[in-house]
PDB file of C-alpha atoms in Angstrom:
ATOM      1  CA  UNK A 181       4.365 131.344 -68.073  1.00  0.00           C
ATOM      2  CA  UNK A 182       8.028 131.887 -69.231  1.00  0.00           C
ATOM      3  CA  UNK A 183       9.769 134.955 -68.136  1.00  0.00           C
ATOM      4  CA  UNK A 184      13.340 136.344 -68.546  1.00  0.00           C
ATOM      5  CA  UNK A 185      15.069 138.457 -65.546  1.00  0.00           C
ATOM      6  CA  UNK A 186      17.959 140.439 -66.907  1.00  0.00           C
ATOM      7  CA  UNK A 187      20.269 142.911 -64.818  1.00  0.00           C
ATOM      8  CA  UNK A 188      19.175 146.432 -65.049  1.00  0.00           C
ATOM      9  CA  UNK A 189      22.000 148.580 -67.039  1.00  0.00           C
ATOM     10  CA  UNK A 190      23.821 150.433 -67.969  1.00  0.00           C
ATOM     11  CA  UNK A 191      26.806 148.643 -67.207  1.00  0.00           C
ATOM     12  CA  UNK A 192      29.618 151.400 -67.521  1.00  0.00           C
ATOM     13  CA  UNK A 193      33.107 149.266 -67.948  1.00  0.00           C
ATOM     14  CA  UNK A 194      36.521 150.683 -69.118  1.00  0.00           C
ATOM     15  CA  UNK A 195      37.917 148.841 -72.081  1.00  0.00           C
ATOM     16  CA  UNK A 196      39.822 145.510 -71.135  1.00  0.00           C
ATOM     17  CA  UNK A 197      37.874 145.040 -67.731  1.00  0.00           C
ATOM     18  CA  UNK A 198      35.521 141.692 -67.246  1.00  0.00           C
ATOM     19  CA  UNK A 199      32.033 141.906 -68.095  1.00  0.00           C
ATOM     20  CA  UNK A 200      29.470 139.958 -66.359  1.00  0.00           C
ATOM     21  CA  UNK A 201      25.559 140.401 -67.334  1.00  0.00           C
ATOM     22  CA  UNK A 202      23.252 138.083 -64.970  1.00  0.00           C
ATOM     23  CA  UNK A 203      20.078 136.437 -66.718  1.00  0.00           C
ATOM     24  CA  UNK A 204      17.883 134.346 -64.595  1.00  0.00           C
ATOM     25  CA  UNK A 205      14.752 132.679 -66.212  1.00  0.00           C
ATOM     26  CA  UNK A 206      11.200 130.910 -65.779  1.00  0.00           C
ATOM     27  CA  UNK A 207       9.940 128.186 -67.793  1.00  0.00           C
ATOM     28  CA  UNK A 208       8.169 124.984 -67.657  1.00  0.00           C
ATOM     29  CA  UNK A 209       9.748 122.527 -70.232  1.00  0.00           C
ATOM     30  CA  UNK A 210      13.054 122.999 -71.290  1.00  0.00           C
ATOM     31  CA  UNK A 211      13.811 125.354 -72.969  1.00  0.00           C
ATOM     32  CA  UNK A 212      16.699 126.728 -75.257  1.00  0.00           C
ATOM     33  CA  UNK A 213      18.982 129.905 -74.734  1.00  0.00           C
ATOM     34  CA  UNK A 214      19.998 132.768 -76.313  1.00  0.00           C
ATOM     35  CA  UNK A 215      21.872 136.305 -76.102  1.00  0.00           C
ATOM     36  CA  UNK A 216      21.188 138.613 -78.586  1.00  0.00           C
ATOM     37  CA  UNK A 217      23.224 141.643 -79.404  1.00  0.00           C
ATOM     38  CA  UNK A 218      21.416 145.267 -80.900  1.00  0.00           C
ATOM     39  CA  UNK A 219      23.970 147.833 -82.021  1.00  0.00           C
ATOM     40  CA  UNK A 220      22.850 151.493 -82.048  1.00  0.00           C
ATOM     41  CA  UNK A 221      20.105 151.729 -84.850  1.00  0.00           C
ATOM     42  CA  UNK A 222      20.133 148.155 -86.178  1.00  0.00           C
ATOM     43  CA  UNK A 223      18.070 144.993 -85.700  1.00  0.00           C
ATOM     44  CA  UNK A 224      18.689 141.877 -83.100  1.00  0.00           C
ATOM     45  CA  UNK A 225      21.935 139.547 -84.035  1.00  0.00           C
ATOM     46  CA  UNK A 226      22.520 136.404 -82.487  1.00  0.00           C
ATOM     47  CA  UNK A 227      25.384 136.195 -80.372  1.00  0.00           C
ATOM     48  CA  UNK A 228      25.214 132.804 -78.651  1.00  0.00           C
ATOM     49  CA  UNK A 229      23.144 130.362 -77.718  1.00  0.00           C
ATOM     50  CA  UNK A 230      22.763 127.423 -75.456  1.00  0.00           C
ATOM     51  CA  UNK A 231      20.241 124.168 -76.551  1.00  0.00           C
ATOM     52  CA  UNK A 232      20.721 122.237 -73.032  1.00  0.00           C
ATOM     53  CA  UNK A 233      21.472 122.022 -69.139  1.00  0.00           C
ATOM     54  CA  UNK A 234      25.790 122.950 -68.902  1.00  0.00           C
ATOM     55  CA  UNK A 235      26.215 123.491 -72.906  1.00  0.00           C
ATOM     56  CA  UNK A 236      28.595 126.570 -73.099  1.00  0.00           C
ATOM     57  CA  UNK A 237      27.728 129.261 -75.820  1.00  0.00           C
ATOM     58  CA  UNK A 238      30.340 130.889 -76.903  1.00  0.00           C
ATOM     59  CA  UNK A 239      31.172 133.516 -79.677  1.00  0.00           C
ATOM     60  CA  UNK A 240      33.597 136.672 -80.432  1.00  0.00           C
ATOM     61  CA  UNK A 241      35.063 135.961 -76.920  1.00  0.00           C
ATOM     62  CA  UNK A 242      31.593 136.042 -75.408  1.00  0.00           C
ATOM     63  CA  UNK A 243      30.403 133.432 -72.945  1.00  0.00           C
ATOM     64  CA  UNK A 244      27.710 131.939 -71.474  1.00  0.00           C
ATOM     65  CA  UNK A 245      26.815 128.648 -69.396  1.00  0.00           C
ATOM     66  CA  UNK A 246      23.288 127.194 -69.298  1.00  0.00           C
ATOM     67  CA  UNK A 247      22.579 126.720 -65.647  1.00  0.00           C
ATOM     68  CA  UNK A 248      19.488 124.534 -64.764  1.00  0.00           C
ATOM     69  CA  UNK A 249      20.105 124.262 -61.234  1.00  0.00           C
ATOM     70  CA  UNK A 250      20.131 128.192 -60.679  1.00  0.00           C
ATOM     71  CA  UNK A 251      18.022 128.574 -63.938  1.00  0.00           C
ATOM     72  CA  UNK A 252      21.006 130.934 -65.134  1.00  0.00           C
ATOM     73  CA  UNK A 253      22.500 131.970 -68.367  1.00  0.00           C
ATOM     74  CA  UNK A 254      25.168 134.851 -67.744  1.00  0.00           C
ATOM     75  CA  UNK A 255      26.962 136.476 -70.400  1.00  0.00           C
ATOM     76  CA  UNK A 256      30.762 137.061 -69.562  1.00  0.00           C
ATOM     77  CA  UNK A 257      33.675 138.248 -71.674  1.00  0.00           C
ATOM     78  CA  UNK A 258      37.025 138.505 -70.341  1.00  0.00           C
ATOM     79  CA  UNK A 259      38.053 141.793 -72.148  1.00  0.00           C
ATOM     80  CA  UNK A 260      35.815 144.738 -73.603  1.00  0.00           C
ATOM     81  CA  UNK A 261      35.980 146.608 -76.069  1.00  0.00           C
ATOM     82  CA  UNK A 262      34.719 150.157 -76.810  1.00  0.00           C
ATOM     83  CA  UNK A 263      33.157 148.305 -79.785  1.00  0.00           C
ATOM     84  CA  UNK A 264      31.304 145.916 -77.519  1.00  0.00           C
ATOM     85  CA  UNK A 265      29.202 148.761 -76.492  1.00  0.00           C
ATOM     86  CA  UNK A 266      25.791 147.641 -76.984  1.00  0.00           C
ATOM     87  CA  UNK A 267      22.751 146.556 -75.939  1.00  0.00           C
ATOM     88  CA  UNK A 268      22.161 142.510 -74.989  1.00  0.00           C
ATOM     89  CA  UNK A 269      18.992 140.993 -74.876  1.00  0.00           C
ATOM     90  CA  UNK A 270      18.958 137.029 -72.930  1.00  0.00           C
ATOM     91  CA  UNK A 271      15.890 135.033 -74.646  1.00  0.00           C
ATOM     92  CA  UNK A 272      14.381 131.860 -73.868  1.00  0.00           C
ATOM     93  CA  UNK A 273      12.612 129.294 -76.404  1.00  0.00           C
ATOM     94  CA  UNK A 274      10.209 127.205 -75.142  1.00  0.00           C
ATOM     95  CA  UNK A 275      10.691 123.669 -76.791  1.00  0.00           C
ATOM     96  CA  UNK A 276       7.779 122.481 -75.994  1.00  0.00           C
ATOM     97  CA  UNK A 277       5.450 124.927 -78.210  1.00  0.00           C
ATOM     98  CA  UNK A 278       7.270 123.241 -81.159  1.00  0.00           C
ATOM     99  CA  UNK A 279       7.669 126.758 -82.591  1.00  0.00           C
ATOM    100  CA  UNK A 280      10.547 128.777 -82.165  1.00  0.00           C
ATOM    101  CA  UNK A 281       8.327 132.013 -80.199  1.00  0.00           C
ATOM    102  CA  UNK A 282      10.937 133.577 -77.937  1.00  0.00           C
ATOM    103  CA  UNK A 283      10.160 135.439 -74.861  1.00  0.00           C
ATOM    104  CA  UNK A 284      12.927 138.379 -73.957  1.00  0.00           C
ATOM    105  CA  UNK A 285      14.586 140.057 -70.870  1.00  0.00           C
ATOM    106  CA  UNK A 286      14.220 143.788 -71.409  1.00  0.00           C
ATOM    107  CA  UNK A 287      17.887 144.219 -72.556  1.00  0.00           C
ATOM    108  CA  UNK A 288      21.123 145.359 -70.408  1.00  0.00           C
ATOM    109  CA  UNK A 289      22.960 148.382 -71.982  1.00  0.00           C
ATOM    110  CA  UNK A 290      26.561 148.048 -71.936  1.00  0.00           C
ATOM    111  CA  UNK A 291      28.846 151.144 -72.570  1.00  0.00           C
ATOM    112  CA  UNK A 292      32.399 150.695 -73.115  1.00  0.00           C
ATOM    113  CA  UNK A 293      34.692 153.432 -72.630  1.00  0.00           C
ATOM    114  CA  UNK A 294      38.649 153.619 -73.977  1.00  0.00           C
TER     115      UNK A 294
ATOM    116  CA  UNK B 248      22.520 137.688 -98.484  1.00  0.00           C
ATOM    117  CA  UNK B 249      19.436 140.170 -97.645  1.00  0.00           C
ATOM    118  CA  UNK B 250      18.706 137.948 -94.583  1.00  0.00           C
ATOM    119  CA  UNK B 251      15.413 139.920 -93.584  1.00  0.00           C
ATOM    120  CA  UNK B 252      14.348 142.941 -95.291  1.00  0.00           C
ATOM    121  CA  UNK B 253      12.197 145.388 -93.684  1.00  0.00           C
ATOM    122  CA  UNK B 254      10.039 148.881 -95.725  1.00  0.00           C
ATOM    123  CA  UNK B 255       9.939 151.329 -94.928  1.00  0.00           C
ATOM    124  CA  UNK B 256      12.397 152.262 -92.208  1.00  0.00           C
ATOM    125  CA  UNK B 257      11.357 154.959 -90.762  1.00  0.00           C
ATOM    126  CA  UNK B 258       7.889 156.652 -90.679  1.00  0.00           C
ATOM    127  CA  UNK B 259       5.876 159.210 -89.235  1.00  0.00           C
ATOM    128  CA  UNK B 260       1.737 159.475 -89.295  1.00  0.00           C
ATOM    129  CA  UNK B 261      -0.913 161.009 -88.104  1.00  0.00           C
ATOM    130  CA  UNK B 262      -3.792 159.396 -85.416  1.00  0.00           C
ATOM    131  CA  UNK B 263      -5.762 157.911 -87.144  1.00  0.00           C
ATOM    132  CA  UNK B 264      -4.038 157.275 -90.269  1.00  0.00           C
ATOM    133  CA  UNK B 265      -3.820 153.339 -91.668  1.00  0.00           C
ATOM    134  CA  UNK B 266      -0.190 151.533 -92.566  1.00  0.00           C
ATOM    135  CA  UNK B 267       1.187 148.520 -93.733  1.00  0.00           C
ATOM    136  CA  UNK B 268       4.652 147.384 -92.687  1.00  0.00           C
ATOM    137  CA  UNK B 269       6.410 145.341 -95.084  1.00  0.00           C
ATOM    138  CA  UNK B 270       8.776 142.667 -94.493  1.00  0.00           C
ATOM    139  CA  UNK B 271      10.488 139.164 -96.443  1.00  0.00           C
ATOM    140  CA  UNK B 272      13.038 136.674 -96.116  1.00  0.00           C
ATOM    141  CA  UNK B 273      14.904 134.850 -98.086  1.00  0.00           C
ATOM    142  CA  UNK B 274      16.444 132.454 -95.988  1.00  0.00           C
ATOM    143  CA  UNK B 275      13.403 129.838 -96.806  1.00  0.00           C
ATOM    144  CA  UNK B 276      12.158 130.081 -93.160  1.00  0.00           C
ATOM    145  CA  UNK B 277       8.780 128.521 -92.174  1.00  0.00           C
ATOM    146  CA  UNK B 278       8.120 131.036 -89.346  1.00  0.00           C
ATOM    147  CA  UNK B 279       8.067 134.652 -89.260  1.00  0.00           C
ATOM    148  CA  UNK B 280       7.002 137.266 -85.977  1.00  0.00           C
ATOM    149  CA  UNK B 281       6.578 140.795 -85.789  1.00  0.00           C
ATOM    150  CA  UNK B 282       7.135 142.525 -82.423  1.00  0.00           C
ATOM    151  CA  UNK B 283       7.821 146.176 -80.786  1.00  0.00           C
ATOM    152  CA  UNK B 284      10.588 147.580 -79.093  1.00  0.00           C
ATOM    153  CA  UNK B 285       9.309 150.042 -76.641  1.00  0.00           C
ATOM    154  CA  UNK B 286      12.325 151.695 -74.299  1.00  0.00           C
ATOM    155  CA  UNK B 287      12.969 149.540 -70.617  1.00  0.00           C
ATOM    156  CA  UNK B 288      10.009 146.762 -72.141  1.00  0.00           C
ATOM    157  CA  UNK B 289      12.548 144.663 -74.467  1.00  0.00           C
ATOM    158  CA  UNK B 290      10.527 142.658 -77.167  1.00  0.00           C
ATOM    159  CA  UNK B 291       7.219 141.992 -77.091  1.00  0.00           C
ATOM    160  CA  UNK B 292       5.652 140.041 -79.428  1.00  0.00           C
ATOM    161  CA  UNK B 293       2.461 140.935 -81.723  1.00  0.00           C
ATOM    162  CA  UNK B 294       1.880 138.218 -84.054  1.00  0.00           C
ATOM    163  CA  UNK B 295       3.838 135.301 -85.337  1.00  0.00           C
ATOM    164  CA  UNK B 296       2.971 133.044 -88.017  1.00  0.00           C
ATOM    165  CA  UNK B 297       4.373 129.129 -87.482  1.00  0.00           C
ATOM    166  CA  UNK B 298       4.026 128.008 -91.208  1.00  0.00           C
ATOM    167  CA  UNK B 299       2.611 129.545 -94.378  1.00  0.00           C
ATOM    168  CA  UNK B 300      -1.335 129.967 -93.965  1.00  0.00           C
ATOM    169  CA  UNK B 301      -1.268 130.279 -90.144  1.00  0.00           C
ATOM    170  CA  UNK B 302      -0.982 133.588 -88.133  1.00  0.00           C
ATOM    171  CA  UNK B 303      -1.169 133.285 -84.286  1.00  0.00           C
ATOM    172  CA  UNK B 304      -1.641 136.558 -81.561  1.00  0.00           C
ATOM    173  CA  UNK B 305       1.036 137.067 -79.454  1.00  0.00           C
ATOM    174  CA  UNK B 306       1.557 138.882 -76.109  1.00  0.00           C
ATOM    175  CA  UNK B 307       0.254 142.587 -77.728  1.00  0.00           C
ATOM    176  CA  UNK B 308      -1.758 141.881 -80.567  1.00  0.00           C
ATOM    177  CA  UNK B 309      -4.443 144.839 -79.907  1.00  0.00           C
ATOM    178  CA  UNK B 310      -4.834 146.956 -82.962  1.00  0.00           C
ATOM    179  CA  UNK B 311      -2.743 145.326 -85.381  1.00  0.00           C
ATOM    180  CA  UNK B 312      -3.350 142.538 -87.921  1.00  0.00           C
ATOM    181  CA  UNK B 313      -1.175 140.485 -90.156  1.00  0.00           C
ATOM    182  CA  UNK B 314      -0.994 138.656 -93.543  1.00  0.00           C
ATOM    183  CA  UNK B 315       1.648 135.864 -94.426  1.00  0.00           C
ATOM    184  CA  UNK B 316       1.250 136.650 -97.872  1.00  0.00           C
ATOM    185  CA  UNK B 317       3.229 133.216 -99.184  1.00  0.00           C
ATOM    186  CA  UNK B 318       6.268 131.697 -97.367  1.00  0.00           C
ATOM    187  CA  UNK B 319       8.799 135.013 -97.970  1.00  0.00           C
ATOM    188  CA  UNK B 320       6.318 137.971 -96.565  1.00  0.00           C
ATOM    189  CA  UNK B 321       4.832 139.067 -93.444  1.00  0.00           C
ATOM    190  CA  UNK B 322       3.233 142.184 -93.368  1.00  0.00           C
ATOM    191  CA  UNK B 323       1.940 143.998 -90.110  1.00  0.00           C
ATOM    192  CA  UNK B 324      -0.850 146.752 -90.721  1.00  0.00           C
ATOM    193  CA  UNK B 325      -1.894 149.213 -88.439  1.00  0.00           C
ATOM    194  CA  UNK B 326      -5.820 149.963 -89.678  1.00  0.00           C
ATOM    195  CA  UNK B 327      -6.266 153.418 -87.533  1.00  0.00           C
ATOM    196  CA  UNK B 328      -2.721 154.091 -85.781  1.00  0.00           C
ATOM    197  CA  UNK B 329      -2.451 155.900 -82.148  1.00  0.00           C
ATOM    198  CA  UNK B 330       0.117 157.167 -80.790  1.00  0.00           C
ATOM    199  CA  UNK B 331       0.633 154.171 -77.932  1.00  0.00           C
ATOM    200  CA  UNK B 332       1.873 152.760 -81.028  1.00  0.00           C
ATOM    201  CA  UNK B 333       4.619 154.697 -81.659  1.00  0.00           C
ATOM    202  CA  UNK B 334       7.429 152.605 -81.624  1.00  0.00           C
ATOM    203  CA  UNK B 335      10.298 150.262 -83.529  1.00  0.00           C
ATOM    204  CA  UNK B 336       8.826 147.509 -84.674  1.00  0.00           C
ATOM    205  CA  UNK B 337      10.877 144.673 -86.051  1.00  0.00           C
ATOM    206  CA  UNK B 338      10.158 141.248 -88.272  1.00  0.00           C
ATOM    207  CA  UNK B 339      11.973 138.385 -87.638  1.00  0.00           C
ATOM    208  CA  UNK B 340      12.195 134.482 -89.151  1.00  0.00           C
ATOM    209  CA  UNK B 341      13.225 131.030 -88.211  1.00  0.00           C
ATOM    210  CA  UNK B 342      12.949 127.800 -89.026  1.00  0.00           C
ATOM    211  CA  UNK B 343      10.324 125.766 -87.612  1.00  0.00           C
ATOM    212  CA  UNK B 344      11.941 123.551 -85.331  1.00  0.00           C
ATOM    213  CA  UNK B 345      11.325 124.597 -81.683  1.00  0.00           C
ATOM    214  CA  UNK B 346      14.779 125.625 -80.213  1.00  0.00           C
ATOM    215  CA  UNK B 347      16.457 127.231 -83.478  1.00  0.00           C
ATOM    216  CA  UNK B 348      17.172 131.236 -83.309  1.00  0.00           C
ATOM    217  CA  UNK B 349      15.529 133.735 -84.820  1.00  0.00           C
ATOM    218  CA  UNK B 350      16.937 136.723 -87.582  1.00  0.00           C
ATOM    219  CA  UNK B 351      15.893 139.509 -87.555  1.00  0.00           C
ATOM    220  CA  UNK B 352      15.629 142.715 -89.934  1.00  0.00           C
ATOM    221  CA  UNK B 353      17.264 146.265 -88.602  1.00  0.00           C
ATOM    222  CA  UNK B 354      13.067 147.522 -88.170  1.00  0.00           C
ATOM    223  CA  UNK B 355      10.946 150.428 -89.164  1.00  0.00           C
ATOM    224  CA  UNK B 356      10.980 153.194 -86.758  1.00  0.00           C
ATOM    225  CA  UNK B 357       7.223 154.169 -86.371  1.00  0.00           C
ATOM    226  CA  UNK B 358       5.940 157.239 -85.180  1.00  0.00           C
ATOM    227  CA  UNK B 359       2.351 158.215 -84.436  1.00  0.00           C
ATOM    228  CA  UNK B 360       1.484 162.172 -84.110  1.00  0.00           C
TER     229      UNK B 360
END
């Protein structure tokens, strides 16, 4: 079955350094990618996403590049924020179910200090 | 521009006690999930329904049920809650299309004395 490996946290980062979060995933067919951003008491946003092999996400200075050789998806911004703080969830769709279910990493805290 | 809308927010019961969570969209979305957040376990899903008139298990679908009540609303009941379900439990929707991303509501914070 599909699985999603994500970095344990928390990632403790002063604001301005380079974040990296690994995400390493399992799946059959081919599937799309996502990261997924959860603020302190609020529901799952989108962040970016990724629909094929070397498409680049990319949004709010946040990156990620879909990987098929190392079945990889990392999420890297050049400069934090103390505003980035929060917790980021990688997700995999599996095209082939022809729905959109999504299976999740457990979620990587990041905390952001000035 | 609701998005996803979920009721109640936060609640507390009793073992035993029955529930129904409430939640619609009005983004015209075919599909619509319900899963729980449990701390170091991410998302797991309970039940997602592909189109309106179809509901499907997911990964943890023990002790729930679920009606798509027309293509808007998805409600998740809990019949006799326990405390293993204490948790924040969140709706979310999407177009059909395999691939597309899923929105989700900001969850009802469930807990089971």
């Amino acid at each position: 079955g599909n699985s999603v490996t994500q970095m344990e946290g928390p990632v403790t980062l002063s604001e301005e350094a380079f974040l990296t979060i690994n995400c390493t995933y399992t799946a059959t067919g081919y599937p799309s990618l996502f990261w997924y951003v959860q603020y302190p008491g609020e529901g799952l946003q989108l962040l970016l996403k990724a629909t094929k092999a070397d498409d680049k996400g990319s949004n709010k200075g946040f990156e990620a590049t879909y990987r098929k050789e190392t079945t990889s998806f990392h999420l890297e911004k050049g400069s934090v924020q103390v505003s980035d703080s929060a917790v980021y969830f990688c997700a995999l769709s599996d095209s082939r179910s022809g729905y959109s279910t999504l299976t999740f990493g457990k979620g990587t805290m990041l905390l952001v200090s000035p | 521009n609701a998005g996803v809308t979920q009721t109640p927010k936060f609640q507390v019961l009793k073992t035993g006690q029955s529930m129904t969570l409430q939640c619609a969209q009005d983004m015209n979305h075919n599909s619509m999930y319900w899963y729980r957040q449990d701390p170091g376990m991410g998302l797991r899903l309970i039940y997602y329904s592909a189109s309106e008139g179809t509901t499907d298990k997911g990964e943890v679908p023990n002790g729930y049920n679920v009606s798509r009540l027309n293509k808007r609303e998805f409600s998740l009941r809990l019949e006799s809650a326990a405390p293993s379900q204490t948790s924040v439990y969140f709706c979310a929707s999407s177009p059909t299309r395999a691939g597309q991303p899923q929105h989700f509501g900001d969850g009802t914070r469930l807990s089971i004395l």
